[in-house]
Coordinates of C-alpha atoms in Angstrom, one line a residue:
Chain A
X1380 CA -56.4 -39.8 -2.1
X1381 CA -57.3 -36.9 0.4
X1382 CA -55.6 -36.9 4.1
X1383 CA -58.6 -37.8 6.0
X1384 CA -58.7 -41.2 3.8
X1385 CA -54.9 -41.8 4.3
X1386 CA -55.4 -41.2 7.8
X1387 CA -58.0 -43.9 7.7
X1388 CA -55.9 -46.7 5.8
X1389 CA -53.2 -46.2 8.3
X1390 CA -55.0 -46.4 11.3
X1391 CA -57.3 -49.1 10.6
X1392 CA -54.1 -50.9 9.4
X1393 CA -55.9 -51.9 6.3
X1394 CA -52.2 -51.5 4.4
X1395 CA -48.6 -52.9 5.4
X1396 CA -45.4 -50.2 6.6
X1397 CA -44.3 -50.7 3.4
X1398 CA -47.6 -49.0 1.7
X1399 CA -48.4 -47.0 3.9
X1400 CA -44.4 -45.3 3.8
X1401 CA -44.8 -45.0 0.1
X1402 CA -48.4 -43.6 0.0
X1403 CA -47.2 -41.0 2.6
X1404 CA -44.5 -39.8 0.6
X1405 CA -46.8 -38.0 -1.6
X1406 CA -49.6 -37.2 0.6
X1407 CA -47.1 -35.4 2.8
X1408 CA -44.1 -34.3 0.6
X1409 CA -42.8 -33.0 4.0
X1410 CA -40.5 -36.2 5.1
X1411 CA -40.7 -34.5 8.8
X1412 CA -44.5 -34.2 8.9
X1413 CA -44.9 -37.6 7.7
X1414 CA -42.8 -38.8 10.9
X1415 CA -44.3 -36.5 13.3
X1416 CA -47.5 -38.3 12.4
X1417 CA -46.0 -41.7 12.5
X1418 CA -44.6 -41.1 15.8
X1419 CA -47.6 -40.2 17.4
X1420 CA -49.9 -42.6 15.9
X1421 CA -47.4 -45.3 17.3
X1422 CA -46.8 -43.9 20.4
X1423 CA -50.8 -43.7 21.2
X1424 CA -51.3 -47.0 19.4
X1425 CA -49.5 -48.6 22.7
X1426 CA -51.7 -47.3 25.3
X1427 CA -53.7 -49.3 27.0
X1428 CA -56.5 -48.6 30.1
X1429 CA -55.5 -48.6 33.5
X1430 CA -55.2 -51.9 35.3
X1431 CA -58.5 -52.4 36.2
X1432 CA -61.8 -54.5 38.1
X1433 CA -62.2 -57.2 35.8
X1434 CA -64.9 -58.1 34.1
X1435 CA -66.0 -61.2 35.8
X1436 CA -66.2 -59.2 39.5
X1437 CA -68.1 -56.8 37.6
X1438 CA -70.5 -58.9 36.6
X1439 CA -70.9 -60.8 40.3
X1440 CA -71.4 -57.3 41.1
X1441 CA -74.1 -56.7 39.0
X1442 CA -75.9 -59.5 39.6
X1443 CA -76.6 -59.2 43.0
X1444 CA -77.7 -55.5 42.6
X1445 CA -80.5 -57.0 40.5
X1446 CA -81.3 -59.9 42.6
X1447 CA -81.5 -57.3 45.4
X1448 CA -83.6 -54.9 43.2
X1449 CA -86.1 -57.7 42.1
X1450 CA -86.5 -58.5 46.0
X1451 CA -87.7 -55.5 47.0
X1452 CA -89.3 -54.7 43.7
X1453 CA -90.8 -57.7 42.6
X1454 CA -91.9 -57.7 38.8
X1455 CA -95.3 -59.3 39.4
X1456 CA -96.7 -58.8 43.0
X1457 CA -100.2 -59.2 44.0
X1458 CA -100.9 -56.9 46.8
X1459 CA -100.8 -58.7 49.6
X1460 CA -103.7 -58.4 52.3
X1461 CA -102.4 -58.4 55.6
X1462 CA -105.1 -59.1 58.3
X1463 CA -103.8 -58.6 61.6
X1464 CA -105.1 -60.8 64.2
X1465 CA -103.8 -61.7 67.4
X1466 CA -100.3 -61.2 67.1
X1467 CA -97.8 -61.2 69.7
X1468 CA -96.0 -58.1 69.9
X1469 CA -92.6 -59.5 69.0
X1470 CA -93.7 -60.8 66.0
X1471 CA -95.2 -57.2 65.0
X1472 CA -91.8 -55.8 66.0
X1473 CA -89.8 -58.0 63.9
X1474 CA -92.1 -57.5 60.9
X1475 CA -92.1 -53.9 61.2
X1476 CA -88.4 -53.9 62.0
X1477 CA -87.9 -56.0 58.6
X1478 CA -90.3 -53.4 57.1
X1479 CA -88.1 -50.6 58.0
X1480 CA -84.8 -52.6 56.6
X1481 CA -86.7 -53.2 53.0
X1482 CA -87.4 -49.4 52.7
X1483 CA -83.9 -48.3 53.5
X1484 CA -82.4 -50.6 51.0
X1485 CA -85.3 -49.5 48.4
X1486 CA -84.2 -46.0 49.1
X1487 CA -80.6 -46.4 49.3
X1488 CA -81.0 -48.0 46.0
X1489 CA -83.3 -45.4 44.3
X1490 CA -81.4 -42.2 46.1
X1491 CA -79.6 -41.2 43.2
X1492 CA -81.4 -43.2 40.2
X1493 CA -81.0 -41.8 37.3
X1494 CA -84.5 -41.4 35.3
X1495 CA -84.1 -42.2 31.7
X1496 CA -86.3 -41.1 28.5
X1497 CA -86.3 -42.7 25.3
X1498 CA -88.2 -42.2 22.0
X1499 CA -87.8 -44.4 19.2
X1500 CA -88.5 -43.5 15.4
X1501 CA -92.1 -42.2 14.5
X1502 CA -92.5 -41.6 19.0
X1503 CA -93.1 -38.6 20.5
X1504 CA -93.4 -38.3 24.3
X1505 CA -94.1 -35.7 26.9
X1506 CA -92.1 -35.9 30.4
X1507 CA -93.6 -34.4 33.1
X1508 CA -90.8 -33.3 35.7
X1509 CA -90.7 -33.5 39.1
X1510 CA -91.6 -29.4 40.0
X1511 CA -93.9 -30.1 37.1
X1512 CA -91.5 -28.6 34.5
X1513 CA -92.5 -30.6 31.4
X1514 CA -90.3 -32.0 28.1
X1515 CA -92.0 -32.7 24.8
X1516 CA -89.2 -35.5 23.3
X1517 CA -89.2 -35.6 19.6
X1518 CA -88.5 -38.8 17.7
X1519 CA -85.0 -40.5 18.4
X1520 CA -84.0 -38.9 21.2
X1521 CA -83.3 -38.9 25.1
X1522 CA -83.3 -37.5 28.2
X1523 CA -82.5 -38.3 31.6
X1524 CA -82.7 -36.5 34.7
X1525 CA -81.8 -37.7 38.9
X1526 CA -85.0 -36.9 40.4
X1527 CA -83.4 -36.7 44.2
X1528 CA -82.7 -33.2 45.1
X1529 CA -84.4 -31.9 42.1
X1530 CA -85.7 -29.0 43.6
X1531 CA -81.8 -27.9 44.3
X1532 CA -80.5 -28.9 41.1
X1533 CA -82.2 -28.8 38.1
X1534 CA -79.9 -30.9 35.6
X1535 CA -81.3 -33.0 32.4
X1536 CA -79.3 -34.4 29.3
X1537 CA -80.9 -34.1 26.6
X1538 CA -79.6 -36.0 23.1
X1539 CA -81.7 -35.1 20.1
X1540 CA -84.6 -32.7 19.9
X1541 CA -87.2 -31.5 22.8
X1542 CA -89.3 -28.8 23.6
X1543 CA -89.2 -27.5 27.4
X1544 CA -91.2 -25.7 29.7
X1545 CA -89.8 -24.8 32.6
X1546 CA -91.6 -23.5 36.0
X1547 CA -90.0 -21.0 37.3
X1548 CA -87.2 -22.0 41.0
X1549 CA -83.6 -22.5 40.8
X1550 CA -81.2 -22.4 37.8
X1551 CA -82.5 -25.6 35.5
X1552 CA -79.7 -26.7 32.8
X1553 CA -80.4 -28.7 30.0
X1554 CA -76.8 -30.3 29.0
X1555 CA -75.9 -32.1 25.6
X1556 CA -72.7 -33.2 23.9
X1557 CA -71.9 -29.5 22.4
X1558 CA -73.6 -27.1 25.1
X1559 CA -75.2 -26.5 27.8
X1560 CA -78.8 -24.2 28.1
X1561 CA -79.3 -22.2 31.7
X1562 CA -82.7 -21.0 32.6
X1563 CA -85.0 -19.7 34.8
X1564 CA -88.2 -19.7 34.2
X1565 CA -89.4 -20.1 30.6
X1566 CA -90.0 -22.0 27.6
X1567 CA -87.7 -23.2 24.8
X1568 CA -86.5 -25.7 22.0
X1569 CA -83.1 -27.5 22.1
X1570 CA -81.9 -29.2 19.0
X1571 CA -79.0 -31.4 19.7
X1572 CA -78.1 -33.9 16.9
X1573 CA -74.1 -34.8 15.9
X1574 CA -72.6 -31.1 15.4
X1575 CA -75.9 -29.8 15.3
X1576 CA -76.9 -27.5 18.2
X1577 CA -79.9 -25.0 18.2
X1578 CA -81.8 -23.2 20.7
X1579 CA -84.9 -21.2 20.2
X1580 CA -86.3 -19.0 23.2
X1581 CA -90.5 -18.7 23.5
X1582 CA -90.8 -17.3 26.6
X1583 CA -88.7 -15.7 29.4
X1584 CA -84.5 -15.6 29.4
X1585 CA -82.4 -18.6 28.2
X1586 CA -78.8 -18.1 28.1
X1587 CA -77.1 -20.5 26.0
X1588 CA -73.1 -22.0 26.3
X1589 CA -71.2 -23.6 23.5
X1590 CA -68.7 -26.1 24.9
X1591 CA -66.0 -26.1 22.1
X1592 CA -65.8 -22.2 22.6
X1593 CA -66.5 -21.8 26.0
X1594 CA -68.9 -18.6 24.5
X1595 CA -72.4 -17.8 25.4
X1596 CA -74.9 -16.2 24.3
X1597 CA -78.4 -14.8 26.4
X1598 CA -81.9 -15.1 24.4
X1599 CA -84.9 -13.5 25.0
X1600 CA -88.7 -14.2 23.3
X1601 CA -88.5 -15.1 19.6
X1602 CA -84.5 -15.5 19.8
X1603 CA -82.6 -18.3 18.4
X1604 CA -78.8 -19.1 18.5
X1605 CA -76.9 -21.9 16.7
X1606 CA -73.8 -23.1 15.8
X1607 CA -72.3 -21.5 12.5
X1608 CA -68.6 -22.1 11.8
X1609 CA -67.9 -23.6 15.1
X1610 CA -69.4 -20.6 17.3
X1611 CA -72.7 -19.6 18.7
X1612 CA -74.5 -17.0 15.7
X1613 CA -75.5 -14.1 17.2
X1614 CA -79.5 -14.3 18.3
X1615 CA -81.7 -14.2 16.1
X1616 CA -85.8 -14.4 15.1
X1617 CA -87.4 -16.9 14.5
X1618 CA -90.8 -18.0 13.7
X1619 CA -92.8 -19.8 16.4
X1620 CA -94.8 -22.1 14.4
X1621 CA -91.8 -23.3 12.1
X1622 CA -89.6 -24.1 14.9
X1623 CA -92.0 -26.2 17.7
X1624 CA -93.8 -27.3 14.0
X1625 CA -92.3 -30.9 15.1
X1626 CA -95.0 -30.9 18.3
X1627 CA -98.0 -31.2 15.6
X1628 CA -96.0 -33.5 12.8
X1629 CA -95.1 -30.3 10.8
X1630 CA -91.0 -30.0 10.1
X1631 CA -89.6 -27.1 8.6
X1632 CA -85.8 -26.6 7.0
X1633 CA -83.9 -23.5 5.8
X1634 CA -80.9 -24.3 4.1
X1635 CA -80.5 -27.3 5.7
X1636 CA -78.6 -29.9 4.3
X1637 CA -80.8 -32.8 2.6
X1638 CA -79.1 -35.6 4.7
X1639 CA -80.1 -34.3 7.9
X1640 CA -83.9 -33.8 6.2
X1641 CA -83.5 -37.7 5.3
X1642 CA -82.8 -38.3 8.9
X1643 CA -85.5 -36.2 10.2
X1644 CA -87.6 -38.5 7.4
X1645 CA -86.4 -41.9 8.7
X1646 CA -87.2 -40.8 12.9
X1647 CA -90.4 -39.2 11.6
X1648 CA -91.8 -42.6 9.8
X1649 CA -89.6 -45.4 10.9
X1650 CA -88.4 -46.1 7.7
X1651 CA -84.9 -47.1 6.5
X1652 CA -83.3 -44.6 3.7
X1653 CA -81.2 -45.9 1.6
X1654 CA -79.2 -43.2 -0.5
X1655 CA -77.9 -44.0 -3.6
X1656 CA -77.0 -40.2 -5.1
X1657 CA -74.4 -38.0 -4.5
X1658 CA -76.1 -35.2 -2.0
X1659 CA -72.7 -33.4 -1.6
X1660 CA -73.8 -30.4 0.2
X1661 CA -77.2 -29.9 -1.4
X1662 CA -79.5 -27.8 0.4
X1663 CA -83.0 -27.9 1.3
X1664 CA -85.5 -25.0 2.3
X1665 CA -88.9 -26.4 2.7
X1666 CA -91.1 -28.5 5.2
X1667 CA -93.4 -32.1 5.4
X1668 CA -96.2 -33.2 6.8
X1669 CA -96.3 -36.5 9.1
X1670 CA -99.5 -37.0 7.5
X1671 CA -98.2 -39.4 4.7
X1672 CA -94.5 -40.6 3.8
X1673 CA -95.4 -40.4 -0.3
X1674 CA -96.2 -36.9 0.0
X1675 CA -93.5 -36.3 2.3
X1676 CA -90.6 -38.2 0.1
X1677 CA -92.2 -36.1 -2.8
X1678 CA -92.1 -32.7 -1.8
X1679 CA -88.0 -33.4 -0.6
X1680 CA -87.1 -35.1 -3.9
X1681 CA -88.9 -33.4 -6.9
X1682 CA -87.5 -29.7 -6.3
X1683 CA -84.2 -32.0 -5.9
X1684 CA -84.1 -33.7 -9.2
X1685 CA -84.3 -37.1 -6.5
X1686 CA -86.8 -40.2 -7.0
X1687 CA -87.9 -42.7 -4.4
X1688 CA -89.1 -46.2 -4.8
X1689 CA -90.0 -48.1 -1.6
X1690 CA -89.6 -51.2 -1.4
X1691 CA -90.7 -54.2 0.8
X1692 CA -91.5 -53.2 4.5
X1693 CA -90.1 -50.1 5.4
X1694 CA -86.9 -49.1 3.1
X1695 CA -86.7 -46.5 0.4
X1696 CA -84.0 -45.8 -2.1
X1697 CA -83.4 -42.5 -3.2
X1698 CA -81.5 -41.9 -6.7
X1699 CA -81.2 -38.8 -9.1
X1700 CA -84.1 -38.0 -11.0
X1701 CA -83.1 -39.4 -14.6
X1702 CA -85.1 -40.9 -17.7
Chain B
X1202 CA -85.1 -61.3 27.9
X1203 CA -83.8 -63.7 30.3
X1204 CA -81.0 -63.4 32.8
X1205 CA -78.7 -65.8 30.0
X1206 CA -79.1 -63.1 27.5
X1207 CA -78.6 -60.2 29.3
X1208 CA -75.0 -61.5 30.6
X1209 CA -73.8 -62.3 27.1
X1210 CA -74.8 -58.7 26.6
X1211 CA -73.0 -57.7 28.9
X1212 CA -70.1 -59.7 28.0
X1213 CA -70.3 -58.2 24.5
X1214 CA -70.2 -54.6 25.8
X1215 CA -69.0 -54.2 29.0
X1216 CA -65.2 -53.6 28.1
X1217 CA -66.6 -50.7 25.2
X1218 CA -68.8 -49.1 27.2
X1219 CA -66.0 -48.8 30.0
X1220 CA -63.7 -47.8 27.7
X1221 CA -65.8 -45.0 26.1
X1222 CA -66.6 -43.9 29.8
X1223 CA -62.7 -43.7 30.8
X1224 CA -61.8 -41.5 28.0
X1225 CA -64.8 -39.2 28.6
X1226 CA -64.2 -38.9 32.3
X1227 CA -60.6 -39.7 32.7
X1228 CA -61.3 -42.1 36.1
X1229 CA -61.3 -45.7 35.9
X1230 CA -63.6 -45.7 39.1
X1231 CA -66.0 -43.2 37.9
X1232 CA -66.3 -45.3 34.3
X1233 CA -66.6 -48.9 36.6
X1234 CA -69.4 -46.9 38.3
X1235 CA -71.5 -45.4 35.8
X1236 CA -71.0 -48.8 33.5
X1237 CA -72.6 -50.6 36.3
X1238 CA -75.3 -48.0 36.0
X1239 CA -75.6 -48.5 32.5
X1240 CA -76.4 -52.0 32.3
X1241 CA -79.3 -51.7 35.0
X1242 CA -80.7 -49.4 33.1
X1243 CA -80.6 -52.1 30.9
X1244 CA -82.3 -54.6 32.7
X1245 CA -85.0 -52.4 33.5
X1246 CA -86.1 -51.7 30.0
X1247 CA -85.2 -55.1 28.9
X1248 CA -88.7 -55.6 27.5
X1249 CA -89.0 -52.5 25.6
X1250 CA -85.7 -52.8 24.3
X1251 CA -85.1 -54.4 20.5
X1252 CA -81.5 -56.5 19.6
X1253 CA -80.5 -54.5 16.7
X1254 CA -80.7 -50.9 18.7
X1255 CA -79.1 -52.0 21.9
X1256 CA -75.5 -51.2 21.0
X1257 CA -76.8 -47.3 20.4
X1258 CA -79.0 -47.5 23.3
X1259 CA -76.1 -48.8 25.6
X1260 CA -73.8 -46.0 24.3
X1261 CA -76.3 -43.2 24.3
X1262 CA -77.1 -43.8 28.3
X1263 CA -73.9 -44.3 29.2
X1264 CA -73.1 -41.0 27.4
X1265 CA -75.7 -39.0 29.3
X1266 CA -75.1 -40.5 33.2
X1267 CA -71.1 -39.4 31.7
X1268 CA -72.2 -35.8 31.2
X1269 CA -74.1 -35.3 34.2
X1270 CA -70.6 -36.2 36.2
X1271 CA -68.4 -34.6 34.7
X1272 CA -69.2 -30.5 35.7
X1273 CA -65.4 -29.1 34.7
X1274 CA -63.4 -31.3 36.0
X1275 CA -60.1 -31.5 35.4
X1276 CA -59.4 -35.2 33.2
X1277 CA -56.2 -36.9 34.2
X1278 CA -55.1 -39.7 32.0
X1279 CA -52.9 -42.4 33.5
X1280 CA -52.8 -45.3 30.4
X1281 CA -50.5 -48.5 30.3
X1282 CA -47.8 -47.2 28.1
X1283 CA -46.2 -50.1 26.5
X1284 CA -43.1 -50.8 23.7
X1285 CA -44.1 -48.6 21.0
X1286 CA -42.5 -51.6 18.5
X1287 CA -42.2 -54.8 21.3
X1288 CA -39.5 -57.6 20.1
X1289 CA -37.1 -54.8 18.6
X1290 CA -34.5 -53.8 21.7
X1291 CA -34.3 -50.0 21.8
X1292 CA -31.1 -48.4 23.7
X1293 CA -31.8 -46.7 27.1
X1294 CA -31.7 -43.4 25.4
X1295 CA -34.3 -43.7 22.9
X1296 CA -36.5 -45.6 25.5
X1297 CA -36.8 -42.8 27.1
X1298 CA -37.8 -40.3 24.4
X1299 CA -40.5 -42.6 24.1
X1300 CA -41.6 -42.5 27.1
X1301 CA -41.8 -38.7 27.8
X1302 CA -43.1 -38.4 24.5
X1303 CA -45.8 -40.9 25.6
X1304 CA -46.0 -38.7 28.7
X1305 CA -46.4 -35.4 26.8
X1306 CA -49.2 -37.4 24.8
X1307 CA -51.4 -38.2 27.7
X1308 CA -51.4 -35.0 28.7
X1309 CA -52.4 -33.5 25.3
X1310 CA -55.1 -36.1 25.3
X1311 CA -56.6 -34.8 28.5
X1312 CA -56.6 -31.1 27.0
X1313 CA -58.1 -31.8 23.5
X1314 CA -61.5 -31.6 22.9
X1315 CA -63.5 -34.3 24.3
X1316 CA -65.0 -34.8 20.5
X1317 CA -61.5 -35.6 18.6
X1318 CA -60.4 -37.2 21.8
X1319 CA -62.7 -40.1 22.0
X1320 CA -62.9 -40.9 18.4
X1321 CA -59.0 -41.2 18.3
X1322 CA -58.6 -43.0 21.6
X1323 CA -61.6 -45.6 20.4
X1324 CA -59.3 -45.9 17.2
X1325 CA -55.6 -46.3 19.2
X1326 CA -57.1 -47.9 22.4
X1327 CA -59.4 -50.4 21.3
X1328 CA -58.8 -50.8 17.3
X1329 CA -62.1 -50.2 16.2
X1330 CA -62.7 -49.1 12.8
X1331 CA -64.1 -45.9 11.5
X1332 CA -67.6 -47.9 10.6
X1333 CA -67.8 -49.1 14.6
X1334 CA -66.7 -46.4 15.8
X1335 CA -69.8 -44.0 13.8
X1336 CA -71.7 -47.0 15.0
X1337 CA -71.5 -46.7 18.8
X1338 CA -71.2 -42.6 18.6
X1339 CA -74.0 -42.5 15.9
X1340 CA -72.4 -40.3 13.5
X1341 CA -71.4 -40.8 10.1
X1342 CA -68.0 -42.1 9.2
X1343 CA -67.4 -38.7 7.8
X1344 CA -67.6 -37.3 11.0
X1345 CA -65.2 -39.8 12.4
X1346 CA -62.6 -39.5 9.4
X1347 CA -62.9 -35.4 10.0
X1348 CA -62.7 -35.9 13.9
X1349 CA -59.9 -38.5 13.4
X1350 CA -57.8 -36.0 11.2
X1351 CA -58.3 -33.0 13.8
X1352 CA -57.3 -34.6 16.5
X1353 CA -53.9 -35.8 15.0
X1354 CA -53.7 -32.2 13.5
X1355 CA -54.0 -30.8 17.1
X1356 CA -51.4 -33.7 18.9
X1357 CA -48.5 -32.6 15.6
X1358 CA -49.3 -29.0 16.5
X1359 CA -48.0 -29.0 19.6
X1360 CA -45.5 -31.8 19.6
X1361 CA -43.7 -30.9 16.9
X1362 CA -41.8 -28.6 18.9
X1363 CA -40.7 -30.4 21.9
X1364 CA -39.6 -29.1 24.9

C-alpha cells in the first residue's frame, strides 16, 4: 500500500487504532515518524470553527435580502404608465420622495454586486466588460467581475479557460486559484484548470505571477509561460492558431496528458466519459474538431490503442483497443 | 425553483460553503459575508441552474467572490480546540503540550499553502471523504490524496522539532 493510500484509510477512519497501528508499522518503519503523524492528525482532528452566527439567523437574513431585492426588482413587471393629472403637490412630493428611497436601496444593494459568468459543457460565451474590454469563456468555466469602480480597478476571476482583450486604462488582473495575470493593454489566453495554469500573450505586455512560487514572469507577442515542475517555464512561442483554436471548435494538445484531452472532450460535447483503461501518464499530441464527437473520439483513441462505444444518451466508455 | 427548495438548499450547504470560505480567508465574518453572497447568487440564476451541478456551482462562486478578497492578507486562524481523546483524563502537564502543540498547528495552518490547507482542513474539520472533498473542489481524488499527503508532509516538517 503506498503512503498517500494509508494516509487515506486513516483519515477517513475507514480502519480501527488497532489497524491502522499495525499497518503503520510497516509503511513507516520509523516508530517516531509514525507518531509524529498520529499526533498531528489527532490534534487537527479536534478543531472545530469559531463560534459562530448560526445558521437559522443566517437564513432570516437572507431572506429578507431577497424579499427586498424582489421589491425593488420585481421578476415580472409591466411598465407602468403613469399619467399625471391634477395632482396635489404633496402627493407628487411623497411619490418622488418614495422614488428617491427605492433608488437608494436599489443602489446600495447593487454597489458592490458581484457579476457572475458561467458556461456549461458544449457553451461558449463572450463577455463584454464594462470599458468594453471583452472575455471569450470557453466551455466549463467562470468569471466574475464587480462592475462598481471598474474603471479604478480592473479585477476578474477567471476559473477555466478564456480568451481576453483588454482596452488599454489602468492595471487589469485576471486572478485564478494558482496565479494571477497583470496587464495593460493587450490581448491574451488564460488556461486555469486544477494545477493547470497557462498564459499565451497576442498582443502587447502581460506579466504573469505564479502563486505557489511567488515568481513572475513578463510576456510579450507570441510568448507563452506555464507551470512545469511547480514553477513558471521560461517564455516561450507559441503558435497563434493552435492556442485561441478553442474560439472556432479547433483544440490542440502537445504532450498533454490523455485525461485532461477526455475532459476537454466531455466540456466540448456534453458528454459523460467513462474510463475503463489504465491511462497512467499516457500522452497525447494531436487536436479535434467540434464538428462531430465520432471523429473526435477516433482521432484520440486509435493512435492510443483505445476504443469507444457510446451508449444510451450521452455516455461513452473508453477501454484498450483489444481483439 | 420555489422559495421551499431553495432553503433546503441552503440548509444542505450553508455550513460547507462557510466552512470552505473560513479556511480560505481565515475570518469567520468575511466567510458569513461572502456565503450570504453566494446563495443570492443563487437565487438569481435559480432558473438556469440544474440539481445535479449546483454543489460545483455553489463552491465554484464562492471560490471566486473568496479570491477577489483576499489581496495578501495575512490569515489568522482562531479554531475550537477541543480534547484531542475526550473521556480519557490527561494530567495538567500533558494537557498542555496539547494545547501549544494545537497552537503551533494553527499557525502552521495559516502559513501552508492555501491548496494543501483546505483539502486537509475539509478532511480534519468537517470529515469529508476524499470522494466529497474532489467533489466540491472539482478535482480528482488523486489530487486530494497527493494534496492530503503534502500537507501532513509540510505540518511533520516543522513540528518535528519543537521549540
Amino acid at each position: 500500500m503506498s503512503e498517500d493510500t494509508f494516509f487515506r484509510k486513516w483519515l477517513e477512519g475507514k480502519a480501527d487504532d488497532e489497524e491502522i497501528l499495525q499497518e503503520g508499522k510497516s509503511i513507516f518503519p520509523n516508530p517516531e515518524e509514525f507518531d509524529q503523524y498520529k499526533r498531528i492528525i489527532d490534534a487537527a482532528g479536534s478543531f472545530e470553527l469559531p463560534a459562530e452566527n448560526n445558521k437559522e439567523e443566517a437564513w432570516n437574513k437572507l431572506e429578507s435580502r431577497l424579499e427586498s431585492k424582489e421589491d425593488t426588482n420585481p421578476v415580472n413587471a409591466t411598465p407602468k404608465v403613469v399619467s399625471i393629472k391634477r395632482y396635489s403637490v404633496q402627493k407628487v412630493a411623497a411619490v418622488a420622495a418614495l422614488f428617491i428611497v427605492t433608488l437608494s436601496l436599489v443602489y446600495l444593494l447593487n454597489k458592490n454586486e458581484e457579476i457572475v459568468h458561467i458556461t456549461g459543457n458544449s457553451e461558449q460565451k463572450t463577455i463584454i466588460l464594462p470599458d468594453n474590454s471583452s472575455v471569450i469563456l470557453n466551455a466549463g468555466s467562470s468569471i466574475s467581475f464587480s462592475p462598481s469602480n471598474w474603471n479604478e480597478n480592473r479585477i476578474v476571476s477567471l476559473k477555466g479557460e478564456a480568451f481576453f482583450d483588454v482596452k488599454k486604462g489602468t492595471k487589469f488582473e485576471v486572478i485564478s486559484e494558482v496565479g494571477k495575470v497583470d496587464v495593460l493593454g493587450t490581448s491574451f489566453n488564460v488556461k486555469a484548470r486544477d494545477n493547470q495554469y497557462e498564459v499565451a500573450c497576442f498582443t502587447g505586455r502581460v506579466e504573469v505571477f505564479y502563486k505557489e512560487s511567488q515568481a513572475s514572469k513578463v510576456l510579450t507577442k507570441g510568448l507563452a509561460t506555464k507551470i512545469d515542475n511547480r514553477r513558471l517555464s521560461e517564455p516561450f512561442g507559441f503558435v497563434e492558431s493552435k492556442v485561441s483554436g478553442w474560439q472556432s471548435g479547433l483544440f490542440y494538445f502537445e504532450a498533454t496528458p490523455l485525461m485532461k484531452v477526455f475532459e476537454e472532450i466531455e466540456r466540448q460535447f456534453d458528454v459523460a466519459l467513462v474510463v475503463e483503461a489504465s491511462l497512467e501518464n499516457r500522452l497525447y499530441s494531436g487536436h479535434f474538431t467540434t464538428e462531430e464527437l465520432n471523429k473526435a473520439l477516433e482521432i484520440i483513441c486509435l493512435p492510443m490503442n483505445l476504443q469507444f462505444k457510446i451508449e444510451e444518451g450521452n455516455k461513452i466508455i473508453i477501454k484498450e483497443f483489444n481483439e | 425553483m420555489n422559495l421551499n427548495d431553495f432553503k433546503s438548499l441552503f440548509d444542505q450547504y450553508y455550513e460547507g460553503i462557510k466552512s470552505f470560505l473560513y479556511y480560505k480567508t481565515g475570518d469567520i465574518a468575511v466567510a458569513e459575508d461572502i456565503v450570504q453572497e453566494v446563495f443570492i447568487k443563487l437565487w438569481d440564476k435559480r432558473e438556469q441552474i440544474e440539481m445535479k451541478t449546483v454543489k460545483s456551482f455553489l463552491f465554484t462562486i464562492a471560490n471566486n467572490l473568496a479570491i477577489n478578497h483576499l489581496k495578501h492578507q495575512n490569515i489568522v486562524f482562531n479554531f475550537s480546540k477541543n480534547e484531542s481523546r475526550p473521556g480519557k483524563v490527561e494530567s495538567p502537564h500533558f494537557q498542555l503540550e496539547l494545547k501549544e502543540f494545537q497552537e503551533s498547528l494553527e499557525r502552521l495552518l495559516a502559513e501552508m499553502p492555501e491548496n494543501y490547507r483546505i483539502v486537509f482542513l475539509m478532511n480534519r474539520i468537517e470529515k469529508l471523504t476524499y470522494s466529497e472533498i474532489a467533489e466540491r473542489l472539482d478535482l480528482s481524488v488523486k489530487a486530494i490524496e497527493k494534496r492530503m499527503s503534502k500537507a501532513l508532509a509540510y505540518l511533520r516538517e516543522r513540528l518535528k522539532h519543537p521549540i
